[in-house]
Every structure is written in structure tokens, then in C-alpha cells.
CSV table of C-alpha atoms in Angstrom, one decimal:
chain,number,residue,atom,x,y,z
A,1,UNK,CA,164.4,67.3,130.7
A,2,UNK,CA,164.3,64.0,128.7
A,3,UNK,CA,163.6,66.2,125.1
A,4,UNK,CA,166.6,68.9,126.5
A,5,UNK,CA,168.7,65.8,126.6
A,6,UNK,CA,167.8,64.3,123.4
A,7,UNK,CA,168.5,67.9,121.5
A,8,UNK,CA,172.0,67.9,123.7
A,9,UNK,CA,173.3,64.1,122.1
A,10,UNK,CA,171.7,64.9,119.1
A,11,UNK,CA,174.0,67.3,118.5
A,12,UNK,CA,176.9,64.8,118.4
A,13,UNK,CA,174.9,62.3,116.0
A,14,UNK,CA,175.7,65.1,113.5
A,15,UNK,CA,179.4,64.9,114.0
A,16,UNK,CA,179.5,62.1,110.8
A,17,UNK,CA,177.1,64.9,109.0
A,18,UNK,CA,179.6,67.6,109.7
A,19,UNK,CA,182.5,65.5,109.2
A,20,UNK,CA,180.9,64.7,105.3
A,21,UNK,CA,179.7,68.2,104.5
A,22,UNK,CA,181.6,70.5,105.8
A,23,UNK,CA,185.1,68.9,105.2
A,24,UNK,CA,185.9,68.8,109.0
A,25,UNK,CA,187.7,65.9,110.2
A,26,UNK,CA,186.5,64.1,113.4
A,27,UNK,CA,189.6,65.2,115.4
A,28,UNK,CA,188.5,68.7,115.3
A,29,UNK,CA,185.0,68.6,115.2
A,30,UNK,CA,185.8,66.6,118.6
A,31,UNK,CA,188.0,68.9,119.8
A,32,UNK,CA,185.3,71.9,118.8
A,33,UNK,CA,183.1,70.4,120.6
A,34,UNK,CA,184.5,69.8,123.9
A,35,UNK,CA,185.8,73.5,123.4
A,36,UNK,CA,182.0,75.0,122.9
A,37,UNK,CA,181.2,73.1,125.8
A,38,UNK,CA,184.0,74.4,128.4
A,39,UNK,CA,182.9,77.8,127.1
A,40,UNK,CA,179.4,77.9,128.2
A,41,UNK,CA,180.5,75.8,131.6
A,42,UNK,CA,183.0,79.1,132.1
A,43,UNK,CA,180.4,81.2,131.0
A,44,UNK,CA,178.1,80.0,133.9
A,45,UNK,CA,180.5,79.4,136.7
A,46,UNK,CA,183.5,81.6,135.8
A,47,UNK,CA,185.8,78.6,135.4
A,48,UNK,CA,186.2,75.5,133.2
A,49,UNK,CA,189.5,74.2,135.0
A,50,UNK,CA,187.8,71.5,137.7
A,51,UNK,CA,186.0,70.2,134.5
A,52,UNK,CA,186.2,67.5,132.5
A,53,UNK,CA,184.4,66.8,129.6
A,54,UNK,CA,184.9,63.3,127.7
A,55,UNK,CA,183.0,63.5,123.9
A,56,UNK,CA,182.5,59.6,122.9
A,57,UNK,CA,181.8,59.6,119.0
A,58,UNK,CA,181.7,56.0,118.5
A,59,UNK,CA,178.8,56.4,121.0
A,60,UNK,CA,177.6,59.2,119.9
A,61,UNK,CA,176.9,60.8,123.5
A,62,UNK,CA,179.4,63.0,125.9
A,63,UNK,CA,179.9,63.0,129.3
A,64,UNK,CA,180.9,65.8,131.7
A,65,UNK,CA,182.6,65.5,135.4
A,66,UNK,CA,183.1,67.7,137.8
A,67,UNK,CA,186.0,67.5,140.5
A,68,UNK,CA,185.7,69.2,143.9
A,69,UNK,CA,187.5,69.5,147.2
A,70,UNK,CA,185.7,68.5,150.2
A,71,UNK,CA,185.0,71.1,153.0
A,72,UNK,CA,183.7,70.5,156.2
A,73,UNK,CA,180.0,70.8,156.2
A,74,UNK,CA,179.0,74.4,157.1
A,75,UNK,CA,182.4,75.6,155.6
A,76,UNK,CA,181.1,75.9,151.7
A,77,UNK,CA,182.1,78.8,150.2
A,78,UNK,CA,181.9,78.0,146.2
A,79,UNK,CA,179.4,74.6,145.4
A,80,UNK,CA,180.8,74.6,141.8
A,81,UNK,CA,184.5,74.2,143.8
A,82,UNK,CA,183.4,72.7,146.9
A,83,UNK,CA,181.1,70.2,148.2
A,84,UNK,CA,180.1,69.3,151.9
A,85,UNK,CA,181.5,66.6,153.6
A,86,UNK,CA,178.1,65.1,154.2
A,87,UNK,CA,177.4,65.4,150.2
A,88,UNK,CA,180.8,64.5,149.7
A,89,UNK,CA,180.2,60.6,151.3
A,90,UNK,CA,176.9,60.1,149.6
A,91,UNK,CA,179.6,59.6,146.1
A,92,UNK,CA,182.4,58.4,148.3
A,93,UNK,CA,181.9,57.1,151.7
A,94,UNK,CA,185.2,57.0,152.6
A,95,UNK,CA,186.1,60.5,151.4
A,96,UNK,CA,187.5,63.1,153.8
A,97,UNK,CA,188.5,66.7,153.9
A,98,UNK,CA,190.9,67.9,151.8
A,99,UNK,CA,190.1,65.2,149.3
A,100,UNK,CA,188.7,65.7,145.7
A,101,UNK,CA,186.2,63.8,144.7
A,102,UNK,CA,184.5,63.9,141.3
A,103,UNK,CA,181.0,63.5,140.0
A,104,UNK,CA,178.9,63.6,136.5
A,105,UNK,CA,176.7,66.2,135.9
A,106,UNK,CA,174.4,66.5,133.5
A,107,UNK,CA,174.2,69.1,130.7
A,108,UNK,CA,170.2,69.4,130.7
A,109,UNK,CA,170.7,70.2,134.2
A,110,UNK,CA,172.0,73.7,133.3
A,111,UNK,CA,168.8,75.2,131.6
A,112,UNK,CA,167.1,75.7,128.6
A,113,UNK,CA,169.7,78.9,128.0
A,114,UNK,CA,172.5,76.8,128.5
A,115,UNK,CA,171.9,74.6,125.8
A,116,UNK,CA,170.8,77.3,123.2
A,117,UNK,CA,174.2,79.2,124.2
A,118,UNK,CA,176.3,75.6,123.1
A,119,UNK,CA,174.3,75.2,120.1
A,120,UNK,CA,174.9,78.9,118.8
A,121,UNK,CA,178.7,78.6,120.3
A,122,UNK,CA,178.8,75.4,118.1
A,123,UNK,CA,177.3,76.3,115.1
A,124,UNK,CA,179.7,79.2,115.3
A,125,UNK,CA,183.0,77.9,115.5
A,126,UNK,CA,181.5,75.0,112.9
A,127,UNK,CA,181.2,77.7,110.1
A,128,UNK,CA,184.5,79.2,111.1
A,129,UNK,CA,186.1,76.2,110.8
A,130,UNK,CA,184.4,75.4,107.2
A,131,UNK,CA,185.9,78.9,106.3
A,132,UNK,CA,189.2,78.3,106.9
A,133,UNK,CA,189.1,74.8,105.6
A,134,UNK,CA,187.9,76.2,102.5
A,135,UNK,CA,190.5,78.7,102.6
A,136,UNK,CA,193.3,76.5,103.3
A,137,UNK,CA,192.4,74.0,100.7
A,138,UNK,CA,191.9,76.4,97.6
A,139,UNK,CA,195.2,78.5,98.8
A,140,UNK,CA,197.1,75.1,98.2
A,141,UNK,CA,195.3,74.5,94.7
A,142,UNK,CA,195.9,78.2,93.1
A,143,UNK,CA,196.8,78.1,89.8
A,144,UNK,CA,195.0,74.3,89.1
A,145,UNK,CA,191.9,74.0,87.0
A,146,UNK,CA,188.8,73.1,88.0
A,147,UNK,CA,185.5,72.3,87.1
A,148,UNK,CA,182.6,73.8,88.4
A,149,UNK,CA,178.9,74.1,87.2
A,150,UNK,CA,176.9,77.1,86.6
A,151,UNK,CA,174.6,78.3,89.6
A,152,UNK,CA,173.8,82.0,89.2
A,153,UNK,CA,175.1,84.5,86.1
A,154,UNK,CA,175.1,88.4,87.1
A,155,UNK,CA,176.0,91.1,84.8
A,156,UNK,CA,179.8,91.0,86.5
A,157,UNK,CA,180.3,87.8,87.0
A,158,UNK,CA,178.8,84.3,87.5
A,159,UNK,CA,178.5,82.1,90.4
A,160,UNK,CA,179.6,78.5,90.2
A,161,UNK,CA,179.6,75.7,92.5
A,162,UNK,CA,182.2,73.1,93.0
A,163,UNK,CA,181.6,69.2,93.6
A,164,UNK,CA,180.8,69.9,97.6
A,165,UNK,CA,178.6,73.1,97.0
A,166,UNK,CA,180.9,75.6,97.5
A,167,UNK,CA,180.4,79.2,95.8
A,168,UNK,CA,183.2,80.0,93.0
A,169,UNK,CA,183.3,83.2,91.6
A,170,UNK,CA,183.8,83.4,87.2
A,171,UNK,CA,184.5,87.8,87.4
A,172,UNK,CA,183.1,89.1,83.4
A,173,UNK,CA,187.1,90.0,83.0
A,174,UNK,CA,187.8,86.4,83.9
A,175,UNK,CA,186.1,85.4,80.8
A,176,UNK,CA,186.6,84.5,77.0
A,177,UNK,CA,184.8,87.2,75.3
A,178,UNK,CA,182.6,84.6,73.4
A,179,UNK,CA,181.9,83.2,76.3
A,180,UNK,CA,178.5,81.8,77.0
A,181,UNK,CA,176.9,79.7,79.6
A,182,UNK,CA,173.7,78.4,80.8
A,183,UNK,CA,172.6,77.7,84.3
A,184,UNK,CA,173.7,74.0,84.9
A,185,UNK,CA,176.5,74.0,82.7
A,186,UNK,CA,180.2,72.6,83.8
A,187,UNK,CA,182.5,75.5,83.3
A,188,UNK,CA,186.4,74.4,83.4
A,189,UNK,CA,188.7,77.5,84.7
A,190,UNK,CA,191.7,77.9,86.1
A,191,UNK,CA,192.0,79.1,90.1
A,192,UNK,CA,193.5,82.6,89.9
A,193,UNK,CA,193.2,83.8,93.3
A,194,UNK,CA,191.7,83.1,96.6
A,195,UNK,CA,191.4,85.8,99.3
A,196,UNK,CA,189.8,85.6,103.2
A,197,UNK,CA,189.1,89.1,104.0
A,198,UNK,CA,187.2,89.4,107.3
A,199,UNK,CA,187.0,85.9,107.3
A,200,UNK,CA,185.3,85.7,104.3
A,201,UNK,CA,186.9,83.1,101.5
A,202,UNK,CA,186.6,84.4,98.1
A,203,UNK,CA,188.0,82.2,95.2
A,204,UNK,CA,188.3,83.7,91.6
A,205,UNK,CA,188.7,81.9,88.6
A,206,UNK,CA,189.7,83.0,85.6
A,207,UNK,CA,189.4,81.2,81.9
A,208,UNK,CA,191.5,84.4,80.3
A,209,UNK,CA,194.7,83.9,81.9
A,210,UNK,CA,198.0,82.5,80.3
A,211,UNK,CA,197.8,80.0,83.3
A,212,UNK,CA,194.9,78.3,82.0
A,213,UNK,CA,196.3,77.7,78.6
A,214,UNK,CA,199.4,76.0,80.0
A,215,UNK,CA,197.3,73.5,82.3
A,216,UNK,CA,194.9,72.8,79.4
A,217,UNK,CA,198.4,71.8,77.3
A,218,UNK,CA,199.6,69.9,80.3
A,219,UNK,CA,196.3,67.8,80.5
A,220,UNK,CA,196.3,67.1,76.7
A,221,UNK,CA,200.4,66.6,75.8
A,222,UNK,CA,201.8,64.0,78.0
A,223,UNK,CA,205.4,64.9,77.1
A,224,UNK,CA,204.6,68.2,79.5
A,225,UNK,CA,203.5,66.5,81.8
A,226,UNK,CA,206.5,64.2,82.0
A,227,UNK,CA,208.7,67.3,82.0
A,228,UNK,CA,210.4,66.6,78.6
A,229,UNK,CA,208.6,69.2,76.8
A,230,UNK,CA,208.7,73.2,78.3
A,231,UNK,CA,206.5,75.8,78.2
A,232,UNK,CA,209.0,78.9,77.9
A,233,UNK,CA,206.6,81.4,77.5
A,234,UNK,CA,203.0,82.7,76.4
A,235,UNK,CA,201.6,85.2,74.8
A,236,UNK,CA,197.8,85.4,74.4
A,237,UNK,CA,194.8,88.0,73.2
A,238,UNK,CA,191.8,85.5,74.9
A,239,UNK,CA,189.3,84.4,72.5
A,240,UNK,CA,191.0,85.6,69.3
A,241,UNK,CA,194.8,84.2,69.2
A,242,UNK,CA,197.8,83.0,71.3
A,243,UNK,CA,201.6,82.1,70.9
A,244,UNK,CA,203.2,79.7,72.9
A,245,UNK,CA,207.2,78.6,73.1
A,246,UNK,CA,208.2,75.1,73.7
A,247,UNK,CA,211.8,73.3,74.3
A,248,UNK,CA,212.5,69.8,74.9
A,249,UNK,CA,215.1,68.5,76.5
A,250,UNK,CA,215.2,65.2,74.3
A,251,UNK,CA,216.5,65.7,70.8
A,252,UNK,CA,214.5,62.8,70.0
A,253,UNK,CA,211.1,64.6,70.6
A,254,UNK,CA,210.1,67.3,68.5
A,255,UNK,CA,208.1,69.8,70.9
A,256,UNK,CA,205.9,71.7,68.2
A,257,UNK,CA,205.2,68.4,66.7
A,258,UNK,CA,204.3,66.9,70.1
A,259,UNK,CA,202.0,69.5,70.8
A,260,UNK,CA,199.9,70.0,67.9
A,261,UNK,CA,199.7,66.2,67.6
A,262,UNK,CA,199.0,64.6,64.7
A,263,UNK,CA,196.4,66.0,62.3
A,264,UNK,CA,196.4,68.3,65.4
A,265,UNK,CA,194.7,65.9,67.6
A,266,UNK,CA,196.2,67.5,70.4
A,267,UNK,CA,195.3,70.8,70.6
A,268,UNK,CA,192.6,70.5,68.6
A,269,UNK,CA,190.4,69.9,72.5
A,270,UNK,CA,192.3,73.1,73.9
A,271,UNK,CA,191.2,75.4,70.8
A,272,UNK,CA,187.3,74.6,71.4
A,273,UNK,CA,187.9,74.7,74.5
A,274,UNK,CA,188.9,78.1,74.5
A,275,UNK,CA,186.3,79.1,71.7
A,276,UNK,CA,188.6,78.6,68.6
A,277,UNK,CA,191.4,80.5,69.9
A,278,UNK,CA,193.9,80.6,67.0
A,279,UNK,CA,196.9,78.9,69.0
A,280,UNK,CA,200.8,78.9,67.2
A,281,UNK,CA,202.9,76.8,69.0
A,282,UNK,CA,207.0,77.6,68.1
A,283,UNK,CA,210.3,76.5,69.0
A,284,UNK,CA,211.2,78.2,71.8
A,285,UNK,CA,215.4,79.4,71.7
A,286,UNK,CA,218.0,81.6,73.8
A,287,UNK,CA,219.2,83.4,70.7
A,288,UNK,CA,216.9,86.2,70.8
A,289,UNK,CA,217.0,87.0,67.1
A,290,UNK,CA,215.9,83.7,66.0
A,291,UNK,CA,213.5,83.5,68.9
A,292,UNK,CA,212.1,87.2,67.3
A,293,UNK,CA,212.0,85.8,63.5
A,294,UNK,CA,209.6,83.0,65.0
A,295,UNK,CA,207.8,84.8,66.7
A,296,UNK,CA,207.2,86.4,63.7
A,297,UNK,CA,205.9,83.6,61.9
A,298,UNK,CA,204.3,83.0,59.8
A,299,UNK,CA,206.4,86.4,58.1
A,300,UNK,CA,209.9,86.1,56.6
A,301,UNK,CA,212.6,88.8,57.8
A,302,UNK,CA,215.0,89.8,55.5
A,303,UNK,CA,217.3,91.3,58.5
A,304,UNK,CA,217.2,92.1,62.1
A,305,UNK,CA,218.8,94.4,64.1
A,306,UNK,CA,218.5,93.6,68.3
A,307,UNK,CA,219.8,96.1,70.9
A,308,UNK,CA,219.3,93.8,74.0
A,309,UNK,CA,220.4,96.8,76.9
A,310,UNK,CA,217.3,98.8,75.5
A,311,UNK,CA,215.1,95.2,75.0
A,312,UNK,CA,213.9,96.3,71.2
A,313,UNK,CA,214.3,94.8,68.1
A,314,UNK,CA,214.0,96.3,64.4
A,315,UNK,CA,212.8,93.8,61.8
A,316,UNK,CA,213.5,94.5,57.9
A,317,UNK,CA,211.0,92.9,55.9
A,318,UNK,CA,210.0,92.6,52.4
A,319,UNK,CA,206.9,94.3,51.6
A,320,UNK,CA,204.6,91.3,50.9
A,321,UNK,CA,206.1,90.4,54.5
A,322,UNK,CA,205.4,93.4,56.4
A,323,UNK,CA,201.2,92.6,56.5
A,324,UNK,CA,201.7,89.2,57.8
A,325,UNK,CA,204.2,89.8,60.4
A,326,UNK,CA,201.9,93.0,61.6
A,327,UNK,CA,198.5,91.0,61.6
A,328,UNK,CA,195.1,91.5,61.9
A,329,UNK,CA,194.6,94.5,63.7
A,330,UNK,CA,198.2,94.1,64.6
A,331,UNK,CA,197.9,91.2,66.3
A,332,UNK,CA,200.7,89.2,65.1
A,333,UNK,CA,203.4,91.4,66.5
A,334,UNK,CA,201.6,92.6,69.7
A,335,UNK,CA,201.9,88.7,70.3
A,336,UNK,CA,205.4,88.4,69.2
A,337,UNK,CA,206.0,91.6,72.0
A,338,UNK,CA,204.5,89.7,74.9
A,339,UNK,CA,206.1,86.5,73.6
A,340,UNK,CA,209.9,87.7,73.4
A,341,UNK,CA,209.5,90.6,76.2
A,342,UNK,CA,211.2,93.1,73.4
A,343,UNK,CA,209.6,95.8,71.4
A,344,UNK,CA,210.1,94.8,68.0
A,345,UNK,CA,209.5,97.8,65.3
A,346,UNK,CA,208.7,96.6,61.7
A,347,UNK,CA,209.9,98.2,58.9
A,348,UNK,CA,209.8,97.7,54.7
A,349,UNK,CA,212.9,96.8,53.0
A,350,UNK,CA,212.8,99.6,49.8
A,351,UNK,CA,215.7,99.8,49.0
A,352,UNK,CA,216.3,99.4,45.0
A,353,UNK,CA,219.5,97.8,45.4
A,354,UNK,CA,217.8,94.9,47.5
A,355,UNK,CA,216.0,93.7,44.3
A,356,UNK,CA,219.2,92.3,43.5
A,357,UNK,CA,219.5,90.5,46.8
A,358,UNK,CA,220.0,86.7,47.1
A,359,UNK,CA,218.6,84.5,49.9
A,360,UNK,CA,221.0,82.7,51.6
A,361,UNK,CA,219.8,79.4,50.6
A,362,UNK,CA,221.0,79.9,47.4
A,363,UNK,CA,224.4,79.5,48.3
A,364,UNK,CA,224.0,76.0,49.5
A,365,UNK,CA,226.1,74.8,47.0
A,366,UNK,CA,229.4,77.2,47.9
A,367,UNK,CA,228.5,77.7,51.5
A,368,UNK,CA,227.7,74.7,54.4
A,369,UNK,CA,224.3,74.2,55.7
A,370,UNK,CA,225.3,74.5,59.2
A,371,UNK,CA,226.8,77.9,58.3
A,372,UNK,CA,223.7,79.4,56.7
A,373,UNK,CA,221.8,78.4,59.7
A,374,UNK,CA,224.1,80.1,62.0
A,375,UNK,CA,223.9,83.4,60.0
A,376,UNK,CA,220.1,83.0,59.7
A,377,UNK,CA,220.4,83.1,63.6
A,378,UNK,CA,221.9,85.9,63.5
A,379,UNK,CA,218.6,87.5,61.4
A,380,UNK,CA,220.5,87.4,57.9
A,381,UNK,CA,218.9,85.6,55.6
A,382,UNK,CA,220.0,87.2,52.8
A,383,UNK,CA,223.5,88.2,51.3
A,384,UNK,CA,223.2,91.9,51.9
A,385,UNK,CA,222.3,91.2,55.3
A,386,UNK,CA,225.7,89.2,56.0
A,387,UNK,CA,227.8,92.0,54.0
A,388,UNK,CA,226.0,95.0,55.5
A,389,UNK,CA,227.8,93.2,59.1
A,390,UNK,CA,230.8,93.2,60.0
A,391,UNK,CA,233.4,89.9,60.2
A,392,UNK,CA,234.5,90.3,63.5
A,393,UNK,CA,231.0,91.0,65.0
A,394,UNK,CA,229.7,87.7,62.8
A,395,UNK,CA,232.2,85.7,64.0
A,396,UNK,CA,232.1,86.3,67.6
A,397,UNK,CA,228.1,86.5,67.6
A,398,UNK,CA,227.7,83.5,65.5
A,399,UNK,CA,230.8,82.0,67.2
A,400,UNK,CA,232.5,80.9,63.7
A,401,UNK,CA,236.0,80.9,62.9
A,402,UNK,CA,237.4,84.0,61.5
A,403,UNK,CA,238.5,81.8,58.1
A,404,UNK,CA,235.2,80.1,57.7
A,405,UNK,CA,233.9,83.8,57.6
A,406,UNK,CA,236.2,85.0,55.2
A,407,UNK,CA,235.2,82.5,52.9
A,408,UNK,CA,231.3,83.2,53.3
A,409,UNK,CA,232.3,87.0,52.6
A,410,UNK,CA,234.6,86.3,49.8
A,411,UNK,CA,232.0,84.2,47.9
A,412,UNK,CA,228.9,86.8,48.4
A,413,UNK,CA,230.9,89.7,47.4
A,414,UNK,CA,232.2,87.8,44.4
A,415,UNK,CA,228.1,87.7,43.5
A,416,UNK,CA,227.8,91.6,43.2
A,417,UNK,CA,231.0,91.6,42.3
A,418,UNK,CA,230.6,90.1,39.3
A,419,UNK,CA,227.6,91.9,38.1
A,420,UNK,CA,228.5,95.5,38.7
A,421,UNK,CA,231.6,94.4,36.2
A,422,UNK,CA,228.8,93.3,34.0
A,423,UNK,CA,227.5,96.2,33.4
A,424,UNK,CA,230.6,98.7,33.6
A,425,UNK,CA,231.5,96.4,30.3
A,426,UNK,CA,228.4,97.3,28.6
A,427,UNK,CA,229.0,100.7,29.8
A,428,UNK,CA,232.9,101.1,28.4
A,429,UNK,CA,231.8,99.6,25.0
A,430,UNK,CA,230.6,102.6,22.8
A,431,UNK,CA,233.7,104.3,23.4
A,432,UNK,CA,236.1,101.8,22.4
């Protein structure tokens, strides 16, 4: 009986184990004790109610009383409800009938079974418990990164462990395509989703997903983290290259400058982190056909035309632009699609009469700065691009005044003007 006992309290010595391993406060694992053990009591008797069990963790023992009402003796009908008068006064001498009087009884007591029914009740509800604690915790933390190390890889997917041993799951289509780890190795994802089917936690992580890249910024730029820089949106192919918008709200900070850091410092950690990911950081804007030119980058647009009801864009370019703003395998665009959320179709400027076309910039002299960089926001950065418009759509687009537009017509007209008459005079001069 003594060795029965010692398994019994031994049970509760494990309650700081529990409490350290399995993340389960001491409140519960109290109250999951006292619970397992009103179970079997019910179990044996049919009733838990005239119970009372007292768990003492300071201690490190329990103690379990039982209250009954005393019957006359040769009137017991249930001992576990009832107790004799005549047993009743060897605990109470000055009980009567009618009254309740409690003793302590003594787990052992109940049989071997007994106790091998509380410890498989216990570990039980234990391992439920560490399921939904595991649950509950990494539901709260989805879309944080974490750092895990390498435990098992399988052809699908590899198994990771976090800092208290439990499984995380790194699926192949979670992962970098140059990825490659050893057993042992800290892996650093982001937490992409965490299901409990059947009771069952399963948390994925994922190293491919846009989420990732913006946590990684927010660890390395601390102007993110402070809220003065944005991340408006991303745009990435995993492993190969990535686009990401950024706005600050302080005119003082410049966000693409902030990001890169200097000598690109910065994101200098996030590219080998992500296995020399080719990362372009713009300025992110509300004007959707300077946000488009950028996006573009590093490509120069000649004009743009934007149908925003339909969400699609057509680009004019130069020739010697067209490859750069297409990409690698078309990369540069697809990006600039996922970035801006518009189809954007590219096309080549051939027309012979845009050899004779003039950048805007050239007019700096006749026209203000602040006025070429609204018509540039517009998409037209050159003078056939302003002309081919018309004045009343520039200037409630570009939200100019109507005289400030006439001017800007009048002296990029004047340009062709001029050298049509040029030639209509070498033209005229054989017949005079």
C-alpha cells in the first residue's frame, strides 16, 4: 500500500515538471488534477458530489474527504452516502442522526485499477491541454517569424523544432528554391498558418511568402518599425527578385534611402537572408501612372495610357526601353503587375515622327520644374506625349490652371512649329 501511495503523490511532484515542459500553468494543472481525480471517484461510486478533494502543491501531496449522513445503525442503504451511527461516533462522538460528518479517505485504498485509471485520465487531459496551449499560443503569433532548428528533412517538407521542442512544419512550397539545410541548422521563417484538426495542432511556416519579407524589413529598418516608414505593397518571385513600395509620413525621411541603408547596410542582411534575392525598393504613390512608371524601373516610358475601370495600363517605350522594362524572362513587369494590381501591356514607340521628339526636361528653361513633374505624373515625359492630350483633360488630371497649360502647349507646339516651317522654306526655294 505504502509503494501505491508513493506512485499516487508522485504524481503531484511532477506538477513543477509539467508546469515547465508542457507550458501549463499551475492553476490548471491543479485544477486538472482534482478534475481526473473526481472522475475516477464517479467512476467507482457513481457520484463525486459528497467529495472533496483538496490538491496542496506547495506540499506536494492531496487530500480527499468524504461527507456522509448518519443513519441509524441497521438502516444503511448506500456506505459511500451513509454511514452507521455506531461508525459515525468513532470520528465524532457527539454526532447524531441526520447529521453529516466527514472523513479522509485514502486514494491507495481504492485499488491498484483505481490508480492506473487516474494516471491514464491524467496523462490524458495533460496532453490535451498541451494541444490547445500550443494551439492557442501560435494562433496568436501567425504571421511573426520565428526561429526554429532543423530536426528531420523529407522529400515535402522538413520538420523543425522550436525552443521548447515543439514540431514545426517548413512544406517544399514553403521554401526559397535555393534553399538548403542541414540537420541542426536554425532556419528563420515566417508563421503562415496553424490549424487543430481533430485536435491535432499543425503549424506551417513559410520562408516564400510576401509576409516574410516585410517582417525581415521591419527587424532591420527601424523607421518601420516606428511606423514612419510604410510598406504599401509587395511584389515578389522567391529566390530570384522582389519589388517593394514604401511611404513615409515624414518629409524629412527619405523611405527608399532608409531602407537600403547606406552602402546598403540595411538590406544587405535581408538579401542573404533570402538567398540573394534581387530586392528594388521604390517610392510608393496614389497616382497610379507614376506609381506604374516606377514600377517600371529601372525602364524609361515615353507615355502611358491608364484605364482604371478596367485596372490595365499601356506603356509606350522607346525600343532600348522595352527589354529592361520586360526583364529577364519577363520578370520585371510580371513584378510591376503584382506590385500596382493593373495589367500593364508594353509596347515600342516606332513611330518616325517620335525621332524628332524632345524630353520634357529640356524645356526647363521655358517651362517650371514643378510643372514638368506634374506632367511626368501624368506619364508624359516627352513633348508629343503632352500634345497628343488634351488641355482640359491635363488640366483637371494634373490639377493645373487652364493658363499655366496654355502656356506649356503654346511653347511645345512653337518647337515643331518652327521646324516644319524650316523645311517648307527649303522646300518653296527652287521655285522662286
Amino acid at each position: 500500500m505504502a509503494r501505491k501511495k508513493e506512485e499516487t503523490v508522485s504524481m503531484i511532484d511532477t506538477l513543477a515538471e509539467f508546469k515547465d515542459l508542457k507550458n501549463i500553468d499551475k492553476e490548471t494543472m491543479i485544477n486538472v488534477l482534482e478534475e481526473s481525480f473526481r472522475n475516477v471517484i464517479a467512476k467507482m461510486f457513481g457520484t463525486d458530489e459528497n467529495y472533496d478533494v483538496i490538491i496542496n502543491p506547495g506540499k506536494g501531496d492531496f487530500e480527499i474527504w468524504r461527507n456522509r449522513t448518519v443513519v441509524p445503525d441497521g438502516g444503511l442503504e448506500d456506505s459511500n452516502l451513509q454511514v452507521t451511527l455506531s461508525e459515525a461516533r468513532e470520528m465524532d462522538p457527539d454526532c447524531e442522526v441526520g447529521e453529516e460528518v466527514t472523513d479522509e479517505v485514502y486514494f491507495e485504498k481504492f485499488g491498484r485499477r483505481a490508480i492506473l485509471n487516474l494516471r491514464q485520465t491524467l496523462a490524458s487531459k495533460i496532453l490535451e491541454l498541451q494541444k490547445d496551449s500550443l494551439f492557442s499560443r501560435y494562433k496568436e503569433h501567425v504571421g511573426t517569424i520565428v526561429s526554429a532548428e532543423v530536426y528531420q528533412i523529407w522529400k515535402k517538407e522538413i520538420l523543425l523544432l522550436d525552443d521548447d521542442g515543439n514540431d514545426l512544419l517548413l512544406p517544399k512550397a514553403e521554401q526559397i528554391p535555393s534553399d538548403f539545410f542541414r540537420k541542426g541548422e536554425t532556419v528563420r521563417a515566417v508563421i503562415k498558418e496553424v490549424t487543430n484538426e481533430n485536435n491535432n495542432p499543425k503549424i506551417i511556416l513559410s520562408r516564400t511568402s510576401n509576409l516574410f519579407l516585410k517582417r525581415l524589413f521591419e527587424l532591420e529598418v527601424p523607421e518601420i518599425n516606428d511606423g514612419l516608414i510604410t510598406i504599401k505593397a509587395i511584389a515578389r518571385i522567391p529566390g530570384e527578385r522582389a519589388k517593394i513600395a514604401v511611404e513615409s509620413y515624414d518629409d524629412r525621411i527619405d523611405p527608399v534611402g532608409a531602407c537600403v541603408g547606406m552602402k546598403g547596410s540595411r538590406i544587405r542582411g535581408i538579401v542573404h537572408e533570402l538567398r540573394n534575392e534581387n530586392i528594388d525598393v521604390i517610392n510608393y504613390t496614389s497616382n497610379i501612372s507614376l506609381f506604374i512608371q516606377r514600377s517600371l524601373s529601372p525602364a524609361k516610358i515615353s507615355s502611358i495610357r491608364v484605364n482604371e475601370e478596367e485596372k490595365s495600363a499601356e506603356v509606350f517605350l522607346r525600343p532600348e526601353e522595352v527589354s529592361l522594362a520586360i526583364g529577364k524572362g519577363g520578370m520585371n513587369i510580371k513584378l510591376a503587375c503584382m506590385l500596382t494590381e493593373y495589367r500593364i501591356d508594353v509596347f515600342r514607340d516606332i513611330d518616325d515622327a517620335d525621332e524628332e521628339d524632345i524630353y520634357l526636361d529640356e524645356f526647363a528653361d521655358e517651362i517650371d520644374g514643378w510643372v514638368i513633374d506634374a506632367l511626368k505624373a501624368l506619364g508624359c515625359n516627352t513633348a508629343k506625349a503632352v500634345l497628343a492630350m488634351s488641355p482640359e483633360d491635363i488640366v483637371e488630371r494634373a490639377d493645373l490652371e487652364e493658363q499655366t497649360v496654355r502656356d506649356v502647349f503654346r511653347v511645345l507646339s512653337a518647337e515643331f512649329e518652327d521646324g516644319r516651317n524650316d523645311i517648307s522654306v527649303k522646300e518653296d526655294a527652287p521655285e522662286e
